[in-house]
Amino acid sequence: MGTPEAQLIKAGTEVVTEPTKEFLTKVAGTPGAELGEILGDRLRLRRWKNAIRLAEKAREFAAERGIDPHAVPLPTLFPILERGSLEEEEGMADRWAALLANAAADPDSVPPSFPGILEQLAPIEAAILEAIHHAVIVEPSAEGGQPWQLTTISAAGIQTRFSLTEAEYIGRVENLLRLRLVGPPATRLEFIDNPERVFLLEGTDQIRLTELGRAFVEACQRPGAPA
C-alpha cells in the first residue's frame, strides 16, 4: 500500500491532466509511472499540488511558443519544482513557471544556480530588477550612447516608482548587489592600454544591470514574452 504520504502523492497524480503528465515526463526524462515516486519522497501533498500547478502553467507557456520540451537536468529541475512549490504569490509563481518553461525549451539557458537566486528574491526585488532590465535592454536611453552594461539607473527613479524610502531602497538593492544581479556604476578609461577594461565605482546612488542579471531576468520571463 505504501506510506500515507505516498498514497496522497499518488492521489495527487490522478488529477494531473494528460498534457501536463506528458510535459513532466519530457522535462524529467523519465516514464510518467515513475515520476510520482521520484517526487513523492521530496514533496508533501500541498507542495505537490503547487508543483503540478507550476508545471501546468509552464506547459501553457511552452505551448504558446510551440516548444517541444527537452529533458531538464535534475540539478535544475528538482530545485525549480521543490522551491517553486513553496511559492504562493502569483507574480512569483509565474516566474517559477517561466523558469521551468525556459529550461524545457533550452536547458543550457537555465543553470542550476537560477532557482537558488529566485528563491532569495522578494516579489518587490524581482520587480525592481525587471524594471531595470526593461529600462536598459528594452527601452535604452540614447543619451551618451553607452552600452547597456554601463548604463546606470538612479536611486531616486527606483524609489519613486516603487514608493520606497531611502532605507527600503538600500535594503532591496543590497540584496540584488549581494546576488550580483546588479552592480555599482562602471566606467572605461580609454587612455589605459586596454580600452575595454572596466572600473567599478562605489555607492548605490546609481546601479547597473550585470550580465548575470540580464540572463536571469530573461530566464524568469515566459518564452517569447516582451521584456
CSV table of C-alpha atoms in Angstrom, one decimal:
chain,number,residue,atom,x,y,z
A,1,MET,CA,0.0,0.0,0.0
A,2,GLY,CA,2.9,2.3,0.7
A,3,THR,CA,3.1,5.1,3.2
A,4,PRO,CA,0.2,7.5,3.8
A,5,GLU,CA,2.3,10.3,2.1
A,6,ALA,CA,3.0,8.1,-0.9
A,7,GLN,CA,-0.7,7.4,-1.2
A,8,LEU,CA,-1.5,11.1,-1.0
A,9,ILE,CA,1.0,11.8,-3.7
A,10,LYS,CA,-0.4,9.0,-5.9
A,11,ALA,CA,-3.9,10.5,-5.4
A,12,GLY,CA,-2.4,13.9,-6.4
A,13,THR,CA,-1.1,12.4,-9.7
A,14,GLU,CA,-4.5,11.2,-10.6
A,15,VAL,CA,-5.8,14.8,-11.1
A,16,VAL,CA,-2.9,15.8,-13.4
A,17,THR,CA,-4.1,16.4,-16.9
A,18,GLU,CA,-2.6,14.3,-19.6
A,19,PRO,CA,-0.8,17.2,-21.4
A,20,THR,CA,0.8,18.1,-18.1
A,21,LYS,CA,1.8,14.5,-17.4
A,22,GLU,CA,3.4,14.4,-20.8
A,23,PHE,CA,5.2,17.7,-20.2
A,24,LEU,CA,6.5,16.4,-16.8
A,25,THR,CA,7.6,13.2,-18.4
A,26,LYS,CA,9.6,15.0,-21.0
A,27,VAL,CA,11.3,17.5,-18.7
A,28,ALA,CA,12.1,14.8,-16.1
A,29,GLY,CA,13.4,12.4,-18.8
A,30,THR,CA,11.7,9.5,-17.0
A,31,PRO,CA,8.5,7.4,-17.6
A,32,GLY,CA,5.4,9.0,-16.1
A,33,ALA,CA,4.8,6.0,-14.0
A,34,GLU,CA,8.0,6.7,-12.1
A,35,LEU,CA,7.6,10.4,-11.8
A,36,GLY,CA,5.2,10.3,-8.8
A,37,GLU,CA,7.7,8.0,-6.9
A,38,ILE,CA,10.6,10.3,-7.7
A,39,LEU,CA,8.8,13.4,-6.4
A,40,GLY,CA,6.8,11.6,-3.8
A,41,ASP,CA,9.7,11.4,-1.2
A,42,ARG,CA,10.5,15.1,-1.9
A,43,LEU,CA,7.2,16.9,-1.7
A,44,ARG,CA,4.3,16.8,0.6
A,45,LEU,CA,0.7,16.9,-0.8
A,46,ARG,CA,0.3,20.7,-0.7
A,47,ARG,CA,3.6,21.2,-2.3
A,48,TRP,CA,2.9,18.5,-4.8
A,49,LYS,CA,-0.3,20.3,-5.9
A,50,ASN,CA,1.6,23.6,-6.1
A,51,ALA,CA,4.3,21.8,-8.2
A,52,ILE,CA,1.6,20.5,-10.5
A,53,ARG,CA,0.1,24.0,-10.9
A,54,LEU,CA,3.6,25.3,-11.7
A,55,ALA,CA,4.1,22.5,-14.3
A,56,GLU,CA,0.7,23.2,-15.8
A,57,LYS,CA,1.5,26.9,-16.2
A,58,ALA,CA,5.0,26.1,-17.6
A,59,ARG,CA,3.4,23.7,-20.1
A,60,GLU,CA,1.0,26.5,-21.2
A,61,PHE,CA,3.9,29.0,-21.6
A,62,ALA,CA,5.8,26.4,-23.7
A,63,ALA,CA,2.7,25.5,-25.8
A,64,GLU,CA,2.1,29.2,-26.6
A,65,ARG,CA,5.5,29.3,-28.3
A,66,GLY,CA,5.2,25.8,-29.9
A,67,ILE,CA,8.1,24.5,-27.7
A,68,ASP,CA,8.7,20.7,-27.7
A,69,PRO,CA,10.0,20.2,-24.1
A,70,HIS,CA,13.5,18.8,-23.6
A,71,ALA,CA,14.7,16.9,-20.6
A,72,VAL,CA,15.8,19.3,-17.9
A,73,PRO,CA,18.9,18.2,-15.8
A,74,LEU,CA,17.8,17.1,-12.4
A,75,PRO,CA,20.0,19.6,-10.6
A,76,THR,CA,17.9,22.3,-12.2
A,77,LEU,CA,14.5,20.5,-12.4
A,78,PHE,CA,14.2,19.4,-8.8
A,79,PRO,CA,15.1,22.8,-7.3
A,80,ILE,CA,12.5,24.5,-9.6
A,81,LEU,CA,9.7,22.1,-8.6
A,82,GLU,CA,10.7,22.0,-4.9
A,83,ARG,CA,11.3,25.6,-4.3
A,84,GLY,CA,8.6,26.8,-6.7
A,85,SER,CA,6.1,24.6,-4.9
A,86,LEU,CA,6.5,26.8,-1.8
A,87,GLU,CA,5.5,30.0,-3.7
A,88,GLU,CA,2.0,31.3,-3.1
A,89,GLU,CA,2.4,34.8,-4.6
A,90,GLU,CA,1.0,34.9,-8.1
A,91,GLY,CA,3.7,37.0,-9.7
A,92,MET,CA,6.5,34.9,-8.2
A,93,ALA,CA,4.7,31.7,-9.2
A,94,ASP,CA,4.6,32.9,-12.8
A,95,ARG,CA,8.4,33.5,-12.6
A,96,TRP,CA,9.0,29.9,-11.4
A,97,ALA,CA,6.8,28.6,-14.2
A,98,ALA,CA,8.6,30.7,-16.8
A,99,LEU,CA,11.9,29.4,-15.4
A,100,LEU,CA,10.7,25.8,-16.0
A,101,ALA,CA,9.4,26.6,-19.4
A,102,ASN,CA,12.6,28.2,-20.5
A,103,ALA,CA,14.6,25.3,-19.1
A,104,ALA,CA,12.4,22.9,-21.1
A,105,ALA,CA,13.0,24.9,-24.2
A,106,ASP,CA,16.8,25.3,-23.8
A,107,PRO,CA,18.3,23.5,-20.7
A,108,ASP,CA,21.5,25.5,-21.1
A,109,SER,CA,19.7,28.8,-20.7
A,110,VAL,CA,18.8,28.0,-17.0
A,111,PRO,CA,21.8,27.0,-15.0
A,112,PRO,CA,21.3,25.2,-11.6
A,113,SER,CA,22.1,28.5,-9.8
A,114,PHE,CA,19.0,30.3,-11.0
A,115,PRO,CA,16.4,28.5,-8.8
A,116,GLY,CA,18.5,29.4,-5.8
A,117,ILE,CA,18.7,33.0,-6.8
A,118,LEU,CA,14.9,33.3,-7.4
A,119,GLU,CA,14.3,31.7,-4.0
A,120,GLN,CA,16.2,34.6,-2.4
A,121,LEU,CA,14.2,37.4,-4.0
A,122,ALA,CA,11.2,39.1,-2.5
A,123,PRO,CA,8.5,40.0,-5.1
A,124,ILE,CA,9.4,43.7,-5.0
A,125,GLU,CA,13.1,42.9,-5.6
A,126,ALA,CA,12.2,40.8,-8.6
A,127,ALA,CA,10.0,43.7,-9.9
A,128,ILE,CA,12.8,46.2,-9.3
A,129,LEU,CA,15.3,44.0,-11.3
A,130,GLU,CA,12.8,43.6,-14.1
A,131,ALA,CA,12.2,47.4,-14.2
A,132,ILE,CA,16.0,47.9,-14.5
A,133,HIS,CA,16.2,45.3,-17.3
A,134,HIS,CA,13.3,46.9,-19.1
A,135,ALA,CA,14.9,50.4,-18.9
A,136,VAL,CA,18.4,49.4,-20.2
A,137,ILE,CA,17.5,46.5,-22.6
A,138,VAL,CA,14.0,47.2,-23.9
A,139,GLU,CA,14.0,51.0,-23.8
A,140,PRO,CA,17.6,52.0,-23.7
A,141,SER,CA,18.4,55.7,-23.3
A,142,ALA,CA,20.0,57.3,-26.3
A,143,GLU,CA,21.9,59.7,-24.0
A,144,GLY,CA,25.6,59.3,-24.2
A,145,GLY,CA,25.4,56.2,-26.4
A,146,GLN,CA,26.5,54.0,-23.5
A,147,PRO,CA,26.3,50.2,-24.0
A,148,TRP,CA,23.7,48.6,-21.7
A,149,GLN,CA,26.4,47.1,-19.4
A,150,LEU,CA,27.5,50.7,-18.5
A,151,THR,CA,24.1,52.3,-18.3
A,152,THR,CA,23.0,53.2,-14.8
A,153,ILE,CA,19.7,53.7,-13.1
A,154,SER,CA,19.2,56.3,-10.4
A,155,ALA,CA,18.2,55.5,-6.9
A,156,ALA,CA,15.7,58.4,-7.0
A,157,GLY,CA,13.9,56.8,-10.0
A,158,ILE,CA,13.6,53.4,-8.3
A,159,GLN,CA,12.4,55.0,-5.0
A,160,THR,CA,9.7,57.0,-6.8
A,161,ARG,CA,8.5,54.2,-9.0
A,162,PHE,CA,8.2,51.7,-6.1
A,163,SER,CA,7.3,54.2,-3.3
A,164,LEU,CA,10.4,53.2,-1.3
A,165,THR,CA,12.1,55.1,1.5
A,166,GLU,CA,15.8,55.5,1.2
A,167,ALA,CA,16.3,52.8,3.8
A,168,GLU,CA,13.9,50.4,2.0
A,169,TYR,CA,15.7,51.1,-1.3
A,170,ILE,CA,19.1,50.4,0.1
A,171,GLY,CA,17.9,47.1,1.7
A,172,ARG,CA,16.4,45.9,-1.5
A,173,VAL,CA,19.3,46.9,-3.7
A,174,GLU,CA,21.9,45.5,-1.4
A,175,ASN,CA,20.2,42.1,-1.8
A,176,LEU,CA,20.4,42.5,-5.6
A,177,LEU,CA,24.0,43.5,-5.2
A,178,ARG,CA,24.8,40.5,-3.0
A,179,LEU,CA,23.4,38.2,-5.6
A,180,ARG,CA,25.4,40.0,-8.3
A,181,LEU,CA,22.3,40.7,-10.4
A,182,VAL,CA,23.1,44.4,-10.3
A,183,GLY,CA,26.4,46.2,-9.8
A,184,PRO,CA,27.8,49.6,-8.9
A,185,PRO,CA,28.4,52.1,-11.7
A,186,ALA,CA,31.2,51.2,-14.1
A,187,THR,CA,33.3,53.3,-16.4
A,188,ARG,CA,36.0,52.7,-19.1
A,189,LEU,CA,39.2,54.8,-19.1
A,190,GLU,CA,40.3,55.0,-22.8
A,191,PHE,CA,43.8,56.2,-22.0
A,192,ILE,CA,44.6,52.9,-20.4
A,193,ASP,CA,46.3,50.3,-22.6
A,194,ASN,CA,43.2,48.1,-22.6
A,195,PRO,CA,40.2,50.4,-23.6
A,196,GLU,CA,37.7,47.6,-22.8
A,197,ARG,CA,38.8,47.4,-19.2
A,198,VAL,CA,36.0,48.4,-16.8
A,199,PHE,CA,36.5,50.2,-13.5
A,200,LEU,CA,33.8,49.8,-10.8
A,201,LEU,CA,32.8,52.8,-8.7
A,202,GLU,CA,31.3,52.9,-5.2
A,203,GLY,CA,27.8,53.7,-3.9
A,204,THR,CA,24.2,52.8,-4.5
A,205,ASP,CA,23.0,56.2,-5.9
A,206,GLN,CA,23.4,54.7,-9.4
A,207,ILE,CA,23.3,51.0,-10.2
A,208,ARG,CA,23.6,49.0,-13.4
A,209,LEU,CA,22.4,45.6,-14.6
A,210,THR,CA,25.0,42.8,-14.7
A,211,GLU,CA,25.3,40.1,-17.4
A,212,LEU,CA,24.1,37.6,-14.8
A,213,GLY,CA,21.1,39.9,-14.0
A,214,ARG,CA,20.2,40.1,-17.7
A,215,ALA,CA,20.3,36.4,-18.2
A,216,PHE,CA,18.4,35.7,-15.0
A,217,VAL,CA,15.5,38.2,-15.8
A,218,GLU,CA,15.1,36.7,-19.3
A,219,ALA,CA,15.1,33.1,-17.9
A,220,CYS,CA,12.2,34.2,-15.5
A,221,GLN,CA,10.1,35.6,-18.3
A,222,ARG,CA,7.7,33.4,-20.3
A,223,PRO,CA,9.3,32.3,-23.6
A,224,GLY,CA,8.9,34.9,-26.3
A,225,ALA,CA,7.2,37.4,-23.9
A,226,PRO,CA,8.2,41.1,-24.2
A,227,ALA,CA,10.7,42.1,-21.6
